[in-house]
Structures are given as structure tokens and as C-alpha cells.
């Protein structure tokens, strides 16, 4: 398996094409509570972008190396 310059594994298709994962980050200006955040995310952004997978993370969370990719792979396989 190939790794990029940071040592992160790179997954390739059968034809050698590298797959990319698009991440979308949104930060609220005014804190109106968790329900407001979920409403904006699912009824706003998700309806427009129609993502295959979604994940909500709290501010300050520092995912470990490759954890987001591993979570994606798990969701894709199950």
C-alpha cells in the first residue's frame, strides 16, 4: 500500500486512481444549542449536498491520525 508524505495510507482503485474524501466544516457564529446545529446540518446542508455519510463532531475534538478515514471505511463496509 502507498502512503502520502505524512505517512497516511492512500487507497487506489483497480486502475490506480487515488480516492479522495471531501470534508465540509461548518462553524456557528451564534450558539443556539445542539438542536439548532442539527437542524441546520441535516435540513440545510445535507439536503443541498446529499452526502453518502455524515458525522458530527464537537469543537475541540482532535481525531487521532487516520481515525476519520477508518470511520469512513467502517461505514462503507457495514
mmCIF file of N, CA and C in Angstrom:
data_model
loop_
_atom_site.group_PDB
_atom_site.id
_atom_site.type_symbol
_atom_site.label_atom_id
_atom_site.label_comp_id
_atom_site.label_asym_id
_atom_site.label_seq_id
_atom_site.Cartn_x
_atom_site.Cartn_y
_atom_site.Cartn_z
ATOM 1 N N UNK A 1 0.838 -1.191 0.000
ATOM 2 C CA UNK A 1 0.000 0.000 0.000
ATOM 3 C C UNK A 1 0.874 1.242 0.000
ATOM 4 N N UNK A 2 0.403 2.283 -0.676
ATOM 5 C CA UNK A 2 1.136 3.541 -0.746
ATOM 6 C C UNK A 2 0.776 4.434 0.432
ATOM 7 N N UNK A 3 1.716 5.316 0.788
ATOM 8 C CA UNK A 3 1.479 6.319 1.820
ATOM 9 C C UNK A 3 1.851 7.685 1.264
ATOM 10 N N UNK A 4 1.148 8.729 1.740
ATOM 11 C CA UNK A 4 1.492 10.072 1.300
ATOM 12 C C UNK A 4 2.676 10.592 2.113
ATOM 13 N N UNK A 5 3.027 11.863 1.926
ATOM 14 C CA UNK A 5 4.205 12.432 2.586
ATOM 15 C C UNK A 5 4.075 12.463 4.107
ATOM 16 N N UNK A 6 2.840 12.392 4.624
ATOM 17 C CA UNK A 6 2.622 12.391 6.073
ATOM 18 C C UNK A 6 2.536 10.979 6.631
ATOM 19 N N UNK A 7 2.631 9.983 5.772
ATOM 20 C CA UNK A 7 2.556 8.602 6.219
ATOM 21 C C UNK A 7 1.151 8.037 6.251
ATOM 22 N N UNK A 8 0.170 8.780 5.715
ATOM 23 C CA UNK A 8 -1.220 8.326 5.695
ATOM 24 C C UNK A 8 -1.411 7.396 4.500
ATOM 25 N N UNK A 9 -2.073 6.269 4.736
ATOM 26 C CA UNK A 9 -2.310 5.308 3.661
ATOM 27 C C UNK A 9 -3.168 5.912 2.564
ATOM 28 N N UNK A 10 -2.824 5.621 1.325
ATOM 29 C CA UNK A 10 -3.570 6.094 0.168
ATOM 30 C C UNK A 10 -4.223 4.888 -0.491
ATOM 31 N N UNK A 11 -5.535 4.931 -0.634
ATOM 32 C CA UNK A 11 -6.263 3.837 -1.274
ATOM 33 C C UNK A 11 -6.399 4.139 -2.762
ATOM 34 N N UNK A 12 -6.116 3.166 -3.585
ATOM 35 C CA UNK A 12 -6.237 3.328 -5.028
ATOM 36 C C UNK A 12 -7.277 2.360 -5.578
ATOM 37 N N UNK A 13 -7.951 2.791 -6.655
ATOM 38 C CA UNK A 13 -8.856 1.903 -7.381
ATOM 39 C C UNK A 13 -8.027 0.888 -8.155
ATOM 40 N N UNK A 14 -8.715 -0.054 -8.794
ATOM 41 C CA UNK A 14 -8.027 -1.072 -9.594
ATOM 42 C C UNK A 14 -7.190 -0.447 -10.706
ATOM 43 N N UNK A 15 -7.636 0.702 -11.211
ATOM 44 C CA UNK A 15 -6.906 1.353 -12.302
ATOM 45 C C UNK A 15 -5.829 2.321 -11.796
ATOM 46 N N UNK A 16 -5.564 2.310 -10.481
ATOM 47 C CA UNK A 16 -4.502 3.142 -9.926
ATOM 48 C C UNK A 16 -4.925 4.547 -9.550
ATOM 49 N N UNK A 17 -6.209 4.863 -9.688
ATOM 50 C CA UNK A 17 -6.686 6.202 -9.332
ATOM 51 C C UNK A 17 -6.799 6.332 -7.818
ATOM 52 N N UNK A 18 -6.350 7.460 -7.304
ATOM 53 C CA UNK A 18 -6.419 7.721 -5.867
ATOM 54 C C UNK A 18 -7.807 8.240 -5.527
ATOM 55 N N UNK A 19 -8.383 7.714 -4.457
ATOM 56 C CA UNK A 19 -9.696 8.177 -3.997
ATOM 57 C C UNK A 19 -9.503 9.345 -3.043
ATOM 58 N N UNK A 20 -10.412 10.283 -3.100
ATOM 59 C CA UNK A 20 -10.358 11.443 -2.216
ATOM 60 C C UNK A 20 -11.602 11.473 -1.341
ATOM 61 N N UNK A 21 -11.464 12.028 -0.169
ATOM 62 C CA UNK A 21 -12.588 12.197 0.737
ATOM 63 C C UNK A 21 -12.790 13.699 0.926
ATOM 64 N N UNK A 22 -13.939 14.194 0.516
ATOM 65 C CA UNK A 22 -14.249 15.601 0.715
ATOM 66 C C UNK A 22 -14.810 15.809 2.111
ATOM 67 N N UNK A 23 -14.250 16.760 2.828
ATOM 68 C CA UNK A 23 -14.736 17.103 4.161
ATOM 69 C C UNK A 23 -15.311 18.509 4.115
ATOM 70 N N UNK A 24 -16.396 18.710 4.827
ATOM 71 C CA UNK A 24 -17.060 20.002 4.870
ATOM 72 C C UNK A 24 -17.140 20.424 6.322
ATOM 73 N N UNK A 25 -16.526 21.540 6.658
ATOM 74 C CA UNK A 25 -16.531 22.007 8.042
ATOM 75 C C UNK A 25 -17.376 23.270 8.154
ATOM 76 N N UNK A 26 -18.200 23.314 9.160
ATOM 77 C CA UNK A 26 -19.056 24.469 9.394
ATOM 78 C C UNK A 26 -18.926 24.882 10.853
ATOM 79 N N UNK A 27 -18.732 26.171 11.088
ATOM 80 C CA UNK A 27 -18.621 26.699 12.449
ATOM 81 C C UNK A 27 -19.729 27.726 12.647
ATOM 82 N N UNK A 28 -20.490 27.576 13.735
ATOM 83 C CA UNK A 28 -21.591 28.507 14.016
ATOM 84 C C UNK A 28 -21.059 29.802 14.617
ATOM 85 N N UNK A 29 -21.663 30.910 14.218
ATOM 86 C CA UNK A 29 -21.322 32.206 14.789
ATOM 87 C C UNK A 29 -21.991 32.383 16.144
ATOM 88 N N UNK A 30 -23.263 31.997 16.221
ATOM 89 C CA UNK A 30 -24.035 32.156 17.453
ATOM 90 C C UNK A 30 -24.473 30.782 17.945
ATOM 91 N N UNK A 31 -24.209 30.484 19.195
ATOM 92 C CA UNK A 31 -24.595 29.198 19.760
ATOM 93 C C UNK A 31 -26.072 29.224 20.139
ATOM 94 N N UNK A 32 -26.885 28.497 19.373
ATOM 95 C CA UNK A 32 -28.321 28.418 19.655
ATOM 96 C C UNK A 32 -28.701 27.020 20.124
ATOM 97 N N UNK A 33 -27.708 26.231 20.502
ATOM 98 C CA UNK A 33 -27.971 24.893 21.026
ATOM 99 C C UNK A 33 -27.765 23.791 20.009
ATOM 100 N N UNK A 34 -27.715 22.573 20.531
ATOM 101 C CA UNK A 34 -27.443 21.396 19.698
ATOM 102 C C UNK A 34 -28.555 21.144 18.686
ATOM 103 N N UNK A 35 -29.821 21.330 19.097
ATOM 104 C CA UNK A 35 -30.923 21.082 18.165
ATOM 105 C C UNK A 35 -30.868 22.021 16.975
ATOM 106 N N UNK A 36 -30.477 23.272 17.219
ATOM 107 C CA UNK A 36 -30.321 24.228 16.125
ATOM 108 C C UNK A 36 -29.216 23.779 15.174
ATOM 109 N N UNK A 37 -28.116 23.285 15.736
ATOM 110 C CA UNK A 37 -26.996 22.805 14.910
ATOM 111 C C UNK A 37 -27.429 21.641 14.033
ATOM 112 N N UNK A 38 -28.116 20.692 14.635
ATOM 113 C CA UNK A 38 -28.557 19.518 13.888
ATOM 114 C C UNK A 38 -29.567 19.911 12.813
ATOM 115 N N UNK A 39 -30.447 20.844 13.117
ATOM 116 C CA UNK A 39 -31.421 21.321 12.141
ATOM 117 C C UNK A 39 -30.714 21.940 10.935
ATOM 118 N N UNK A 40 -29.763 22.831 11.192
ATOM 119 C CA UNK A 40 -29.012 23.454 10.105
ATOM 120 C C UNK A 40 -28.265 22.407 9.291
ATOM 121 N N UNK A 41 -27.626 21.477 9.976
ATOM 122 C CA UNK A 41 -26.805 20.484 9.289
ATOM 123 C C UNK A 41 -27.638 19.554 8.412
ATOM 124 N N UNK A 42 -28.636 18.897 9.019
ATOM 125 C CA UNK A 42 -29.394 17.888 8.282
ATOM 126 C C UNK A 42 -30.426 18.483 7.330
ATOM 127 N N UNK A 43 -31.144 19.517 7.761
ATOM 128 C CA UNK A 43 -32.190 20.091 6.911
ATOM 129 C C UNK A 43 -31.671 21.159 5.963
ATOM 130 N N UNK A 44 -30.471 21.631 6.194
ATOM 131 C CA UNK A 44 -29.882 22.643 5.319
ATOM 132 C C UNK A 44 -28.819 22.055 4.420
ATOM 133 N N UNK A 45 -27.655 21.856 5.000
ATOM 134 C CA UNK A 45 -26.503 21.396 4.218
ATOM 135 C C UNK A 45 -26.714 20.023 3.584
ATOM 136 N N UNK A 46 -27.215 19.068 4.356
ATOM 137 C CA UNK A 46 -27.359 17.703 3.829
ATOM 138 C C UNK A 46 -28.380 17.618 2.703
ATOM 139 N N UNK A 47 -29.427 18.396 2.783
ATOM 140 C CA UNK A 47 -30.413 18.386 1.690
ATOM 141 C C UNK A 47 -29.808 18.924 0.407
ATOM 142 N N UNK A 48 -28.943 19.917 0.527
ATOM 143 C CA UNK A 48 -28.309 20.504 -0.654
ATOM 144 C C UNK A 48 -27.176 19.639 -1.196
ATOM 145 N N UNK A 49 -26.346 19.122 -0.306
ATOM 146 C CA UNK A 49 -25.146 18.390 -0.722
ATOM 147 C C UNK A 49 -25.379 16.899 -0.940
ATOM 148 N N UNK A 50 -26.434 16.342 -0.335
ATOM 149 C CA UNK A 50 -26.792 14.929 -0.456
ATOM 150 C C UNK A 50 -25.594 14.000 -0.219
ATOM 151 N N UNK A 51 -24.979 14.081 0.962
ATOM 152 C CA UNK A 51 -23.797 13.254 1.229
ATOM 153 C C UNK A 51 -24.155 11.785 1.437
ATOM 154 N N UNK A 52 -23.195 10.920 1.161
ATOM 155 C CA UNK A 52 -23.378 9.488 1.408
ATOM 156 C C UNK A 52 -23.241 9.169 2.884
ATOM 157 N N UNK A 53 -22.354 9.881 3.574
ATOM 158 C CA UNK A 53 -22.098 9.660 5.001
ATOM 159 C C UNK A 53 -21.989 11.015 5.692
ATOM 160 N N UNK A 54 -22.426 11.062 6.940
ATOM 161 C CA UNK A 54 -22.289 12.292 7.721
ATOM 162 C C UNK A 54 -21.778 11.965 9.119
ATOM 163 N N UNK A 55 -21.030 12.893 9.684
ATOM 164 C CA UNK A 55 -20.501 12.756 11.037
ATOM 165 C C UNK A 55 -20.540 14.131 11.686
ATOM 166 N N UNK A 56 -21.008 14.190 12.915
ATOM 167 C CA UNK A 56 -20.985 15.433 13.684
ATOM 168 C C UNK A 56 -19.932 15.298 14.777
ATOM 169 N N UNK A 57 -19.071 16.320 14.899
ATOM 170 C CA UNK A 57 -18.034 16.308 15.938
ATOM 171 C C UNK A 57 -18.086 17.615 16.710
ATOM 172 N N UNK A 58 -17.848 17.527 18.005
ATOM 173 C CA UNK A 58 -17.822 18.718 18.845
ATOM 174 C C UNK A 58 -16.531 19.501 18.640
ATOM 175 N N UNK A 59 -16.620 20.815 18.839
ATOM 176 C CA UNK A 59 -15.440 21.672 18.782
ATOM 177 C C UNK A 59 -14.453 21.215 19.844
ATOM 178 N N UNK A 60 -13.192 21.199 19.507
ATOM 179 C CA UNK A 60 -12.163 20.790 20.449
ATOM 180 C C UNK A 60 -11.774 19.335 20.314
ATOM 181 N N UNK A 61 -12.588 18.561 19.601
ATOM 182 C CA UNK A 61 -12.250 17.158 19.388
ATOM 183 C C UNK A 61 -11.057 17.079 18.441
ATOM 184 N N UNK A 62 -10.070 16.312 18.815
ATOM 185 C CA UNK A 62 -8.888 16.139 17.969
ATOM 186 C C UNK A 62 -8.806 14.667 17.570
ATOM 187 N N UNK A 63 -9.342 14.338 16.380
ATOM 188 C CA UNK A 63 -9.317 12.940 15.948
ATOM 189 C C UNK A 63 -7.883 12.428 15.814
ATOM 190 N N UNK A 64 -7.685 11.169 16.167
ATOM 191 C CA UNK A 64 -6.366 10.571 16.006
ATOM 192 C C UNK A 64 -6.077 10.358 14.523
ATOM 193 N N UNK A 65 -4.813 10.173 14.228
ATOM 194 C CA UNK A 65 -4.370 10.002 12.854
ATOM 195 C C UNK A 65 -5.142 8.863 12.181
ATOM 196 N N UNK A 66 -5.663 9.133 11.017
ATOM 197 C CA UNK A 66 -6.412 8.184 10.184
ATOM 198 C C UNK A 66 -7.759 7.773 10.767
ATOM 199 N N UNK A 67 -8.185 8.343 11.896
ATOM 200 C CA UNK A 67 -9.446 7.910 12.509
ATOM 201 C C UNK A 67 -10.663 8.242 11.646
ATOM 202 N N UNK A 68 -10.659 9.391 10.985
ATOM 203 C CA UNK A 68 -11.795 9.752 10.130
ATOM 204 C C UNK A 68 -11.858 8.804 8.937
ATOM 205 N N UNK A 69 -10.703 8.497 8.376
ATOM 206 C CA UNK A 69 -10.662 7.551 7.260
ATOM 207 C C UNK A 69 -11.137 6.169 7.708
ATOM 208 N N UNK A 70 -10.698 5.731 8.877
ATOM 209 C CA UNK A 70 -11.112 4.419 9.386
ATOM 210 C C UNK A 70 -12.614 4.384 9.649
ATOM 211 N N UNK A 71 -13.160 5.482 10.150
ATOM 212 C CA UNK A 71 -14.600 5.549 10.386
ATOM 213 C C UNK A 71 -15.350 5.462 9.053
ATOM 214 N N UNK A 72 -14.855 6.165 8.053
ATOM 215 C CA UNK A 72 -15.453 6.109 6.718
ATOM 216 C C UNK A 72 -15.436 4.681 6.173
ATOM 217 N N UNK A 73 -14.292 4.012 6.264
ATOM 218 C CA UNK A 73 -14.175 2.638 5.769
ATOM 219 C C UNK A 73 -15.161 1.710 6.487
ATOM 220 N N UNK A 74 -15.309 1.890 7.797
ATOM 221 C CA UNK A 74 -16.245 1.060 8.560
ATOM 222 C C UNK A 74 -17.683 1.292 8.092
ATOM 223 N N UNK A 75 -18.058 2.563 7.912
ATOM 224 C CA UNK A 75 -19.415 2.856 7.447
ATOM 225 C C UNK A 75 -19.636 2.282 6.051
ATOM 226 N N UNK A 76 -18.645 2.387 5.201
ATOM 227 C CA UNK A 76 -18.769 1.889 3.830
ATOM 228 C C UNK A 76 -18.918 0.369 3.796
ATOM 229 N N UNK A 77 -18.209 -0.332 4.671
ATOM 230 C CA UNK A 77 -18.232 -1.791 4.676
ATOM 231 C C UNK A 77 -19.434 -2.378 5.414
ATOM 232 N N UNK A 78 -20.096 -1.599 6.238
ATOM 233 C CA UNK A 78 -21.228 -2.110 7.006
ATOM 234 C C UNK A 78 -22.469 -1.351 6.616
#
